[in-house]
Amino acid sequence: MILTIVLLFIISVILNNLFEVFKEEIKEEREKVNSWEIIKRNWYIYLSLFLRHTGAAGIWIYLSYILMYHYNLSLYKIGILHAINIFVQTLSNPILYRFIKKENKTILKMISIGYILSAFYFLSFPMSKNILVLSLLQVILGLSFTLLYLGNIEYLSENNKEKITSLTLVSSSFSLANSVGAILSTLIIKNGYFYLFLNGFILSLVSFLIITIYYKANH
């Protein structure tokens, strides 16, 4: 019940932030837009999001199973770990949103921090079975997702006149990543659950490098 309430609150915060963006720009975006042009213009944003989320999606499918049968955690402790991630996202989302500076330099740094924190999380999680360490890592995971979500949403909003379409493509990137991640995970887990986390680490690191290289090349 508590988890459901928290999830509903997160959704309401996200929808509220998106609505504020949409209601200001919806009148301007009347003409037909070419989604491929937007993707080509922002390829480094969508590609890095897709890669990181592909690695993450492959892990989330099996995470509860891994925690129960490899970490020997009770359902109660597994629920707490999931709740920590959600709670941190809920708390940090509106707080960080107030402090985002609407300039590309700051936003891209914010995004890159999100990717490096994701990489750190995926590499560190299978290294410890201590519940306190795992709880701290869940805090890091929540922060990383908030930084990535807010950073990418803000960047696309500031750099595209077709705001609604560019933001909608973020959801498409997530959906495609969920499918690809699910397929890859069925192949990777045959070698052991550690390789799911290793895959997540590598893809998050690649995403970090994409954003970092783009930033250095254009600023």
Short mmCIF file of C-alpha atoms in Angstrom, two decimals:
data_model
loop_
_atom_site.label_atom_id
_atom_site.label_comp_id
_atom_site.label_asym_id
_atom_site.label_seq_id
_atom_site.Cartn_x
_atom_site.Cartn_y
_atom_site.Cartn_z
CA MET A 1 0.00 0.00 0.00
CA ILE A 2 2.78 2.43 0.97
CA LEU A 3 4.73 1.55 -2.18
CA THR A 4 1.63 2.19 -4.30
CA ILE A 5 1.10 5.60 -2.70
CA VAL A 6 4.75 6.52 -3.28
CA LEU A 7 4.54 5.43 -6.93
CA LEU A 8 1.41 7.50 -7.47
CA PHE A 9 3.11 10.50 -5.91
CA ILE A 10 6.14 10.15 -8.21
CA ILE A 11 3.87 9.91 -11.24
CA SER A 12 1.96 13.02 -10.15
CA VAL A 13 5.20 15.01 -9.70
CA ILE A 14 6.50 13.95 -13.11
CA LEU A 15 3.19 14.68 -14.84
CA ASN A 16 2.97 18.06 -13.15
CA ASN A 17 6.46 19.03 -14.36
CA LEU A 18 5.68 17.87 -17.89
CA PHE A 19 2.33 19.67 -17.89
CA GLU A 20 4.02 22.93 -17.00
CA VAL A 21 6.28 22.54 -20.02
CA PHE A 22 3.55 21.38 -22.37
CA LYS A 23 0.97 24.04 -21.59
CA GLU A 24 3.47 26.82 -22.41
CA GLU A 25 4.59 25.32 -25.70
CA ILE A 26 1.59 23.42 -27.07
CA LYS A 27 0.29 26.48 -28.96
CA GLU A 28 3.62 26.88 -30.76
CA GLU A 29 3.96 23.30 -31.93
CA ARG A 30 1.22 23.17 -34.52
CA GLU A 31 2.97 22.12 -37.67
CA LYS A 32 3.79 18.55 -38.50
CA VAL A 33 7.17 17.58 -37.09
CA ASN A 34 9.68 15.13 -38.47
CA SER A 35 10.66 12.83 -35.59
CA TRP A 36 13.73 11.58 -37.44
CA GLU A 37 15.08 15.10 -37.70
CA ILE A 38 14.69 15.55 -33.95
CA ILE A 39 16.41 12.21 -33.31
CA LYS A 40 19.33 13.13 -35.60
CA ARG A 41 19.66 16.52 -33.94
CA ASN A 42 19.68 15.02 -30.44
CA TRP A 43 21.16 11.61 -31.20
CA TYR A 44 23.65 11.77 -28.30
CA ILE A 45 20.81 12.34 -25.82
CA TYR A 46 18.56 9.52 -27.05
CA LEU A 47 21.41 7.05 -27.68
CA SER A 48 22.94 7.50 -24.24
CA LEU A 49 19.50 7.19 -22.59
CA PHE A 50 18.75 4.06 -24.61
CA LEU A 51 22.06 2.39 -23.74
CA ARG A 52 21.89 3.11 -20.00
CA HIS A 53 18.27 2.03 -19.72
CA THR A 54 18.91 -1.13 -21.75
CA GLY A 55 21.49 -2.20 -19.18
CA ALA A 56 19.20 -1.23 -16.31
CA ALA A 57 16.13 -2.98 -17.77
CA GLY A 58 18.04 -6.24 -18.05
CA ILE A 59 18.81 -6.08 -14.33
CA TRP A 60 15.36 -5.01 -13.06
CA ILE A 61 13.72 -8.07 -14.62
CA TYR A 62 15.75 -10.39 -12.39
CA LEU A 63 16.64 -8.14 -9.45
CA SER A 64 14.09 -9.47 -6.95
CA TYR A 65 15.00 -13.04 -7.89
CA ILE A 66 18.70 -12.26 -7.46
CA LEU A 67 18.15 -10.62 -4.08
CA MET A 68 16.06 -13.54 -2.84
CA TYR A 69 18.06 -16.52 -4.07
CA HIS A 70 21.62 -15.20 -4.35
CA TYR A 71 21.61 -12.59 -1.58
CA ASN A 72 19.25 -14.61 0.65
CA LEU A 73 17.22 -11.52 1.54
CA SER A 74 13.67 -11.74 2.84
CA LEU A 75 10.76 -10.24 0.92
CA TYR A 76 10.59 -7.55 3.60
CA LYS A 77 14.20 -6.44 2.98
CA ILE A 78 13.76 -6.64 -0.79
CA GLY A 79 10.72 -4.39 -0.51
CA ILE A 80 12.69 -1.88 1.58
CA LEU A 81 15.50 -1.73 -1.01
CA HIS A 82 13.03 -1.04 -3.82
CA ALA A 83 11.25 1.55 -1.67
CA ILE A 84 14.51 3.42 -0.94
CA ASN A 85 15.13 3.95 -4.66
CA ILE A 86 11.57 5.20 -5.21
CA PHE A 87 11.61 7.40 -2.10
CA VAL A 88 14.90 9.07 -3.11
CA GLN A 89 13.53 9.78 -6.58
CA THR A 90 10.38 11.23 -5.04
CA LEU A 91 12.28 13.46 -2.65
CA SER A 92 15.09 14.58 -4.96
CA ASN A 93 12.99 15.21 -8.07
CA PRO A 94 11.22 18.41 -6.95
CA ILE A 95 14.27 19.61 -4.99
CA LEU A 96 16.73 19.32 -7.87
CA TYR A 97 14.20 20.77 -10.29
CA ARG A 98 14.28 24.06 -8.36
CA PHE A 99 18.05 24.36 -8.75
CA ILE A 100 18.51 23.46 -12.40
CA LYS A 101 20.26 26.24 -14.28
CA LYS A 102 18.85 26.51 -17.78
CA GLU A 103 22.18 26.49 -19.59
CA ASN A 104 23.60 23.64 -21.66
CA LYS A 105 26.93 23.52 -19.83
CA THR A 106 25.31 22.91 -16.44
CA ILE A 107 22.63 20.56 -17.75
CA LEU A 108 25.10 18.34 -19.64
CA LYS A 109 27.29 18.12 -16.54
CA MET A 110 24.22 17.09 -14.57
CA ILE A 111 23.46 14.37 -17.12
CA SER A 112 27.05 13.10 -17.14
CA ILE A 113 27.01 12.84 -13.33
CA GLY A 114 23.83 10.77 -13.61
CA TYR A 115 25.55 8.33 -15.97
CA ILE A 116 28.72 8.00 -13.91
CA LEU A 117 26.64 7.38 -10.76
CA SER A 118 24.70 4.71 -12.66
CA ALA A 119 27.96 3.06 -13.74
CA PHE A 120 29.23 3.16 -10.15
CA TYR A 121 25.99 1.60 -8.90
CA PHE A 122 26.00 -1.26 -11.41
CA LEU A 123 29.65 -2.06 -10.74
CA SER A 124 29.32 -1.88 -6.95
CA PHE A 125 26.02 -3.67 -6.34
CA PRO A 126 27.24 -7.26 -6.92
CA MET A 127 30.35 -6.60 -4.80
CA SER A 128 28.52 -6.59 -1.46
CA LYS A 129 25.65 -8.41 0.23
CA ASN A 130 25.56 -6.14 3.27
CA ILE A 131 22.07 -4.65 3.58
CA LEU A 132 23.41 -1.26 4.70
CA VAL A 133 25.75 -1.02 1.72
CA LEU A 134 22.95 -2.09 -0.61
CA SER A 135 20.66 0.54 0.93
CA LEU A 136 23.27 3.25 0.31
CA LEU A 137 23.62 2.07 -3.28
CA GLN A 138 19.85 2.36 -3.70
CA VAL A 139 20.13 5.99 -2.63
CA ILE A 140 22.78 6.51 -5.31
CA LEU A 141 20.54 4.80 -7.86
CA GLY A 142 17.62 7.09 -7.03
CA LEU A 143 19.80 10.18 -7.36
CA SER A 144 21.29 9.00 -10.63
CA PHE A 145 17.88 8.49 -12.22
CA THR A 146 16.64 11.88 -11.02
CA LEU A 147 19.72 13.60 -12.46
CA LEU A 148 19.27 11.78 -15.77
CA TYR A 149 15.53 12.32 -16.04
CA LEU A 150 15.49 15.99 -15.12
CA GLY A 151 18.71 16.74 -16.99
CA ASN A 152 17.59 15.20 -20.27
CA ILE A 153 14.07 16.64 -20.06
CA GLU A 154 15.45 20.12 -19.38
CA TYR A 155 18.09 19.86 -22.13
CA LEU A 156 15.57 18.77 -24.75
CA SER A 157 13.16 21.49 -23.67
CA GLU A 158 15.80 24.21 -23.93
CA ASN A 159 17.28 23.10 -27.26
CA ASN A 160 14.26 22.08 -29.35
CA LYS A 161 11.38 24.21 -30.55
CA GLU A 162 9.38 20.96 -30.99
CA LYS A 163 9.36 20.43 -27.25
CA ILE A 164 6.45 18.01 -26.99
CA THR A 165 7.75 15.67 -29.69
CA SER A 166 11.33 15.74 -28.40
CA LEU A 167 10.14 14.86 -24.87
CA THR A 168 7.81 12.14 -26.12
CA LEU A 169 10.78 10.49 -27.81
CA VAL A 170 12.32 10.01 -24.35
CA SER A 171 9.47 7.63 -23.49
CA SER A 172 10.02 5.87 -26.81
CA SER A 173 13.70 5.44 -25.94
CA PHE A 174 12.75 3.90 -22.60
CA SER A 175 10.21 1.56 -24.18
CA LEU A 176 12.65 0.34 -26.83
CA ALA A 177 15.35 -0.11 -24.17
CA ASN A 178 12.97 -2.19 -22.05
CA SER A 179 12.42 -4.58 -24.95
CA VAL A 180 16.08 -4.83 -25.94
CA GLY A 181 17.18 -5.12 -22.30
CA ALA A 182 14.74 -7.97 -21.68
CA ILE A 183 16.02 -9.89 -24.70
CA LEU A 184 19.69 -9.36 -23.84
CA SER A 185 19.19 -10.32 -20.21
CA THR A 186 17.89 -13.78 -21.13
CA LEU A 187 21.19 -14.40 -22.92
CA ILE A 188 23.51 -12.74 -20.42
CA ILE A 189 22.13 -14.27 -17.22
CA LYS A 190 23.08 -17.75 -18.42
CA ASN A 191 26.65 -16.79 -17.50
CA GLY A 192 25.66 -15.55 -14.04
CA TYR A 193 23.85 -12.54 -12.58
CA PHE A 194 27.14 -10.63 -12.18
CA TYR A 195 27.27 -10.20 -15.95
CA LEU A 196 23.92 -8.39 -15.94
CA PHE A 197 25.46 -5.76 -13.67
CA LEU A 198 28.65 -5.72 -15.74
CA ASN A 199 26.57 -5.08 -18.85
CA GLY A 200 24.78 -2.24 -17.06
CA PHE A 201 28.11 -0.78 -15.98
CA ILE A 202 29.59 -0.90 -19.49
CA LEU A 203 26.52 0.62 -21.16
CA SER A 204 26.28 3.40 -18.54
CA LEU A 205 29.99 4.15 -18.97
CA VAL A 206 29.56 4.32 -22.75
CA SER A 207 26.64 6.73 -22.21
CA PHE A 208 28.83 8.88 -19.97
CA LEU A 209 31.55 8.95 -22.64
CA ILE A 210 29.07 9.91 -25.36
CA ILE A 211 27.84 12.94 -23.39
CA THR A 212 31.37 13.89 -22.25
CA ILE A 213 32.86 13.70 -25.75
CA TYR A 214 29.95 15.67 -27.22
CA TYR A 215 30.29 18.31 -24.51
CA LYS A 216 34.05 18.74 -25.07
CA ALA A 217 33.60 18.87 -28.83
CA ASN A 218 30.92 21.57 -28.70
CA HIS A 219 31.86 23.77 -25.73
#
